[in-house]
mmCIF file of C-alpha atoms and ligand atoms in Angstrom:
data_model
loop_
_atom_site.group_PDB
_atom_site.id
_atom_site.type_symbol
_atom_site.label_atom_id
_atom_site.label_comp_id
_atom_site.label_asym_id
_atom_site.label_seq_id
_atom_site.Cartn_x
_atom_site.Cartn_y
_atom_site.Cartn_z
ATOM 1 C CA MET L 174 24.773 218.976 -3.772
ATOM 2 C CA LYS L 175 28.122 219.865 -4.413
ATOM 3 C CA ASN L 176 29.179 223.556 -4.802
ATOM 4 C CA ILE L 177 31.403 224.359 -7.985
ATOM 5 C CA LEU L 178 32.883 227.700 -7.838
ATOM 6 C CA ILE L 179 33.917 229.007 -11.438
ATOM 7 C CA ILE L 180 37.255 231.456 -11.650
ATOM 8 C CA ASN L 181 37.562 233.489 -14.839
ATOM 9 C CA GLY L 182 40.685 234.862 -15.224
ATOM 10 C CA SER L 183 40.107 236.188 -18.575
ATOM 11 C CA LEU L 184 40.128 239.957 -19.662
ATOM 12 C CA GLY L 185 37.111 240.083 -21.431
ATOM 13 C CA GLY L 186 35.333 239.023 -18.484
ATOM 14 C CA ARG L 187 31.699 237.651 -18.339
ATOM 15 C CA ASN L 188 31.320 238.645 -22.201
ATOM 16 C CA GLY L 189 34.610 237.300 -23.444
ATOM 17 C CA ASN L 190 35.110 234.170 -25.589
ATOM 18 C CA THR L 191 35.982 232.450 -22.488
ATOM 19 C CA SER L 192 32.659 232.845 -20.862
ATOM 20 C CA VAL L 193 31.023 231.051 -24.088
ATOM 21 C CA LEU L 194 33.495 227.811 -22.679
ATOM 22 C CA ILE L 195 31.593 229.094 -19.185
ATOM 23 C CA LYS L 196 28.103 228.951 -20.414
ATOM 24 C CA ASP L 197 28.454 225.347 -21.492
ATOM 25 C CA ALA L 198 30.306 224.332 -18.388
ATOM 26 C CA GLN L 199 27.305 225.640 -16.410
ATOM 27 C CA LYS L 200 25.245 223.628 -18.624
ATOM 28 C CA TYR L 201 26.600 220.699 -18.019
ATOM 29 C CA LEU L 202 26.878 221.503 -14.398
ATOM 30 C CA GLY L 203 23.708 221.661 -13.765
ATOM 31 C CA GLN L 204 22.949 218.135 -15.210
ATOM 32 C CA HIS L 205 25.493 217.280 -11.974
ATOM 33 C CA GLN L 206 23.032 218.976 -9.732
ATOM 34 C CA ALA L 207 25.571 220.985 -8.790
ATOM 35 C CA ASN L 208 25.300 224.773 -6.917
ATOM 36 C CA ILE L 209 27.086 226.716 -9.081
ATOM 37 C CA ASP L 210 28.931 230.103 -8.468
ATOM 38 C CA THR L 211 30.585 232.302 -11.322
ATOM 39 C CA ILE L 212 33.733 234.757 -10.396
ATOM 40 C CA HIS L 213 34.759 237.004 -13.321
ATOM 41 C CA LEU L 214 37.614 238.684 -11.720
ATOM 42 C CA GLU L 215 38.018 240.997 -13.750
ATOM 43 C CA GLU L 216 34.717 242.672 -12.721
ATOM 44 C CA SER L 217 35.727 241.997 -8.637
ATOM 45 C CA GLU L 218 37.482 239.694 -5.873
ATOM 46 C CA ASP L 219 34.781 240.860 -3.607
ATOM 47 C CA ALA L 220 34.579 237.772 -0.456
ATOM 48 C CA ILE L 221 37.112 235.769 -2.360
ATOM 49 C CA ALA L 222 37.819 234.011 0.820
ATOM 50 C CA GLY L 223 34.317 232.984 1.702
ATOM 51 C CA LYS L 224 33.531 231.805 -1.809
ATOM 52 C CA LEU L 225 36.479 229.518 -1.867
ATOM 53 C CA ALA L 226 35.588 228.159 1.563
ATOM 54 C CA TRP L 227 31.993 227.490 -0.132
ATOM 55 C CA ALA L 228 33.137 225.186 -3.099
ATOM 56 C CA ASN L 229 33.661 221.627 -3.166
ATOM 57 C CA GLY L 230 35.401 221.854 -6.691
ATOM 58 C CA PHE L 231 36.746 224.485 -8.839
ATOM 59 C CA ILE L 232 36.744 225.259 -12.743
ATOM 60 C CA PHE L 233 39.486 228.066 -13.207
ATOM 61 C CA THR L 234 39.439 229.775 -17.000
ATOM 62 C CA SER L 235 41.304 232.249 -18.610
ATOM 63 C CA GLY L 236 41.962 233.358 -22.182
ATOM 64 C CA THR L 237 45.601 233.589 -23.631
ATOM 65 C CA TYR L 238 47.348 236.736 -23.583
ATOM 66 C CA TRP L 239 51.245 236.954 -24.883
ATOM 67 C CA ASP L 240 51.630 233.171 -23.882
ATOM 68 C CA SER L 241 50.223 233.788 -20.193
ATOM 69 C CA TRP L 242 47.137 233.580 -18.468
ATOM 70 C CA GLY L 243 45.107 236.817 -17.927
ATOM 71 C CA SER L 244 46.531 239.181 -15.618
ATOM 72 C CA PRO L 245 43.013 238.662 -13.135
ATOM 73 C CA MET L 246 44.242 235.481 -12.966
ATOM 74 C CA GLN L 247 47.907 235.976 -11.822
ATOM 75 C CA LYS L 248 46.647 238.579 -9.406
ATOM 76 C CA PHE L 249 44.268 235.971 -7.578
ATOM 77 C CA LEU L 250 47.119 233.921 -7.695
ATOM 78 C CA GLU L 251 49.093 236.025 -5.833
ATOM 79 C CA GLN L 252 46.085 237.096 -3.560
ATOM 80 C CA THR L 253 45.360 233.809 -2.223
ATOM 81 C CA THR L 254 48.995 232.376 -1.880
ATOM 82 C CA GLN L 255 48.024 232.818 2.018
ATOM 83 C CA TYR L 256 45.629 230.074 1.381
ATOM 84 C CA GLU L 257 47.982 227.879 0.120
ATOM 85 C CA ALA L 258 47.819 224.403 1.445
ATOM 86 C CA SER L 259 44.596 225.571 3.334
ATOM 87 C CA ASP L 260 40.884 223.850 3.835
ATOM 88 C CA LEU L 261 40.192 226.576 1.066
ATOM 89 C CA PHE L 262 41.998 224.643 -1.329
ATOM 90 C CA LEU L 263 43.314 221.468 0.001
ATOM 91 C CA PHE L 264 42.470 218.773 -1.708
ATOM 92 C CA LYS L 265 39.573 220.233 -3.462
ATOM 93 C CA PRO L 266 39.522 219.131 -7.813
ATOM 94 C CA ALA L 267 39.620 221.576 -10.323
ATOM 95 C CA SER L 268 39.306 221.547 -14.227
ATOM 96 C CA VAL L 269 40.860 224.196 -16.213
ATOM 97 C CA MET L 270 39.347 225.796 -19.497
ATOM 98 C CA ILE L 271 41.531 228.053 -21.923
ATOM 99 C CA SER L 272 40.992 229.995 -24.593
ATOM 100 C CA MET L 273 43.116 231.094 -27.490
ATOM 101 C CA HIS L 274 43.782 232.188 -30.812
ATOM 102 C CA SER L 275 46.300 229.796 -31.959
ATOM 103 C CA VAL L 276 49.439 229.753 -29.988
ATOM 104 C CA GLY L 277 50.443 229.203 -26.010
ATOM 105 C CA GLY L 278 47.151 227.540 -24.459
ATOM 106 C CA LYS L 279 48.471 224.376 -24.151
ATOM 107 C CA SER L 280 51.394 225.848 -22.054
ATOM 108 C CA ILE L 281 49.069 227.546 -20.000
ATOM 109 C CA LEU L 282 46.873 224.866 -18.954
ATOM 110 C CA SER L 283 49.970 223.114 -17.900
ATOM 111 C CA ARG L 284 51.626 225.667 -16.052
ATOM 112 C CA LEU L 285 48.104 226.538 -14.195
ATOM 113 C CA GLN L 286 47.133 223.128 -13.334
ATOM 114 C CA GLY L 287 50.642 223.031 -11.854
ATOM 115 C CA VAL L 288 50.327 225.921 -9.823
ATOM 116 C CA LEU L 289 46.952 224.700 -8.627
ATOM 117 C CA ASN L 290 48.138 221.321 -7.773
ATOM 118 C CA THR L 291 51.554 222.708 -5.632
ATOM 119 C CA ILE L 292 48.544 225.035 -3.790
ATOM 120 C CA GLY L 293 47.002 222.028 -2.754
ATOM 121 C CA ILE L 294 44.194 221.368 -5.231
ATOM 122 C CA ALA L 295 43.730 217.754 -7.047
ATOM 123 C CA ILE L 296 43.589 217.865 -10.541
ATOM 124 C CA PRO L 297 41.585 215.002 -11.760
ATOM 125 C CA PRO L 298 42.552 213.217 -15.173
ATOM 126 C CA MET L 299 41.473 214.796 -18.359
ATOM 127 C CA SER L 300 40.038 217.656 -16.447
ATOM 128 C CA GLY L 301 41.705 220.739 -18.855
ATOM 129 C CA LEU L 302 41.148 221.662 -22.363
ATOM 130 C CA VAL L 303 42.422 224.536 -24.578
ATOM 131 C CA TYR L 304 39.892 225.810 -27.096
ATOM 132 C CA SER L 305 41.266 227.815 -30.025
ATOM 133 C CA LEU L 306 39.707 229.909 -32.925
ATOM 134 C CA SER L 307 42.141 227.915 -35.216
ATOM 135 C CA THR L 308 40.162 224.818 -33.766
ATOM 136 C CA HIS L 309 36.919 227.006 -34.377
ATOM 137 C CA LEU L 310 37.653 227.246 -37.783
ATOM 138 C CA ALA L 311 39.076 223.879 -38.915
ATOM 139 C CA MET L 312 36.163 222.251 -37.298
ATOM 140 C CA ASN L 313 33.990 223.534 -39.956
ATOM 141 C CA SER L 314 36.593 223.328 -42.754
ATOM 142 C CA SER L 315 35.351 220.686 -45.526
ATOM 143 C CA ASP L 316 37.836 217.807 -44.158
ATOM 144 C CA ASN L 317 36.768 216.742 -40.994
ATOM 145 C CA SER L 318 38.435 213.871 -40.510
ATOM 146 C CA PHE L 319 40.950 214.903 -37.993
ATOM 147 C CA ASN L 320 38.024 216.901 -35.914
ATOM 148 C CA ASP L 321 38.378 214.058 -32.892
ATOM 149 C CA ASP L 322 42.070 214.808 -32.390
ATOM 150 C CA PHE L 323 41.106 218.581 -31.578
ATOM 151 C CA TRP L 324 39.479 219.692 -28.479
ATOM 152 C CA SER L 325 35.868 220.668 -28.725
ATOM 153 C CA LEU L 326 33.223 222.347 -26.994
ATOM 154 C CA GLU L 327 31.673 219.097 -26.765
ATOM 155 C CA ASP L 328 34.639 217.744 -24.567
ATOM 156 C CA ILE L 329 33.361 220.084 -21.968
ATOM 157 C CA GLU L 330 30.748 217.586 -20.840
ATOM 158 C CA VAL L 331 33.756 215.117 -20.053
ATOM 159 C CA ILE L 332 35.621 217.731 -18.204
ATOM 160 C CA VAL L 333 32.908 218.532 -15.956
ATOM 161 C CA HIS L 334 31.936 214.573 -15.623
ATOM 162 C CA ASN L 335 35.412 214.048 -14.685
ATOM 163 C CA LEU L 336 35.747 217.084 -12.237
ATOM 164 C CA MET L 337 32.396 215.839 -10.663
ATOM 165 C CA THR L 338 33.778 212.303 -10.189
ATOM 166 C CA ALA L 339 36.651 213.588 -8.125
ATOM 167 C CA VAL L 340 34.466 215.977 -6.189
ATOM 168 C CA ASN L 341 32.125 213.129 -4.855
ATOM 169 C CA LYS L 342 35.200 210.705 -4.556
ATOM 170 C CA LYS L 343 36.666 210.139 -1.241
ATOM 171 C CA HIS L 344 40.234 210.265 -0.755
ATOM 172 C CA ASP L 345 43.176 210.312 1.969
ATOM 173 C CA TYR L 346 45.901 212.534 0.817
ATOM 174 C CA LYS L 347 48.149 214.182 3.300
ATOM 175 C CA SER L 348 49.598 217.717 3.280
ATOM 176 C CA TRP L 349 53.374 218.617 3.813
ATOM 177 C CA PRO L 350 53.902 221.457 6.255
ATOM 178 C CA VAL L 351 53.710 225.291 5.090
ATOM 179 C CA ASP L 352 55.192 228.340 6.226
ATOM 180 C CA ARG L 353 52.133 230.536 6.829
ATOM 181 C CA LYS L 354 54.134 233.773 7.342
ATOM 182 C CA ASP L 355 54.309 236.922 5.357
ATOM 183 C CA PRO L 356 54.895 235.126 1.709
ATOM 184 C CA LYS L 357 56.310 238.701 0.859
ATOM 185 C CA ARG L 358 58.771 239.081 3.418
ATOM 186 C CA LYS L 359 62.277 239.660 2.405
ATOM 187 C CA TRP L 360 64.920 236.981 2.632
ATOM 188 C CA LEU L 361 67.877 238.663 1.289
HETATM 189 C C1 FMN Y 18 46.572 240.851 -25.425
HETATM 190 C C2 FMN Y 18 46.210 239.807 -26.007
HETATM 191 C C3 FMN Y 18 47.058 239.170 -26.203
HETATM 192 C C4 FMN Y 18 46.982 238.018 -26.952
HETATM 193 N N1 FMN Y 18 47.821 236.826 -26.710
HETATM 194 C C5 FMN Y 18 47.329 236.020 -27.480
HETATM 195 C C6 FMN Y 18 48.374 234.528 -27.554
HETATM 196 O O1 FMN Y 18 49.678 234.711 -27.139
HETATM 197 N N2 FMN Y 18 47.912 233.529 -28.171
HETATM 198 C C7 FMN Y 18 47.038 233.276 -28.675
HETATM 199 O O2 FMN Y 18 46.437 232.472 -29.320
HETATM 200 N N3 FMN Y 18 45.986 234.163 -28.294
HETATM 201 C C8 FMN Y 18 46.085 235.371 -28.229
HETATM 202 N N4 FMN Y 18 45.225 236.398 -27.873
HETATM 203 C C9 FMN Y 18 43.736 235.997 -28.451
HETATM 204 C C10 FMN Y 18 43.115 235.219 -26.583
HETATM 205 O O3 FMN Y 18 43.654 234.497 -26.388
HETATM 206 C C11 FMN Y 18 41.815 235.017 -27.623
HETATM 207 O O4 FMN Y 18 40.827 235.811 -28.092
HETATM 208 C C12 FMN Y 18 41.188 234.546 -25.806
HETATM 209 O O5 FMN Y 18 39.971 233.915 -26.608
HETATM 210 C C13 FMN Y 18 40.602 235.599 -25.302
HETATM 211 O O6 FMN Y 18 39.833 235.292 -24.474
HETATM 212 P P1 FMN Y 18 38.428 236.457 -23.443
HETATM 213 O O7 FMN Y 18 37.684 237.011 -24.707
HETATM 214 O O8 FMN Y 18 38.118 235.469 -22.651
HETATM 215 O O9 FMN Y 18 39.188 237.616 -23.022
HETATM 216 C C14 FMN Y 18 45.387 237.444 -27.347
HETATM 217 C C15 FMN Y 18 44.579 238.734 -27.028
HETATM 218 C C16 FMN Y 18 44.657 239.637 -26.171
HETATM 219 C C17 FMN Y 18 43.595 240.542 -25.909
#
C-alpha cells in the first residue's frame, strides 16, 4: 500500500471549493488502495516533516488568488525549502489540482509544477488540472459539443491514475548537490 499526502494550500481550507476536488481525489485514491492523509495548510502545519517523510506521493491543491496560489501554500514552500532535494521530497511523484473562477489557474498549475520539480519532486504526464467556475457553468450549457476540451471533475480519475502509476514505478533518477546551509542567510 502506498501513502499519499494531499496538501491543500487554499484559503477555503476543508470547506472551500478546492475541497470538492480533494474529495473526488480521495475517492479515486481509495480505488487504488492508497493510504491517504490530508493537510489543510490554512488550519495547521503541525508535524509537516513527519507527514512528508511518510508520503510516497503527493497531491498539491490550491485556489487562485490574484493570479497566485494561496498564501498557506506559499508559506509551506518557504518553510519546507530546507528539505529541498532531501528524502522528504526527492523523486516522489506529485499531482497538482487548482480551482479558480475564470483566469490565472493554468499559470499557477505550471509554475507550481515547476517549483515542485525543482525541489526534487517528479511530475508525471497528465497529472495536473485546473477546474474553474466558468467551465463548471459551460459544462451545463445547452451546447456541450466542446466539453471534451475542458478539464472536468471526471479527469481527476486520470490525474490519480497517473500519480499512482508513477508512485508504483521504479526509477533511477539522480540528485544534483544542494547547499544545505541556511537558505535565508545574507549574500550581499
Ligand atoms: C482573494 C481572492 C482572489 C481571487 N482571485 C482570483 C483570480 O485571480 N482568478 C480567478 O479565476 N479566481 C479568483 N478567485 C476565486 C477563487 O480562485 C475560487 O473561488 C477558488 O475556487 C477558491 O478556492 P477555495 O474555496 O478552495 O479557497 C479569487 C478568490 C479570492 C477569495
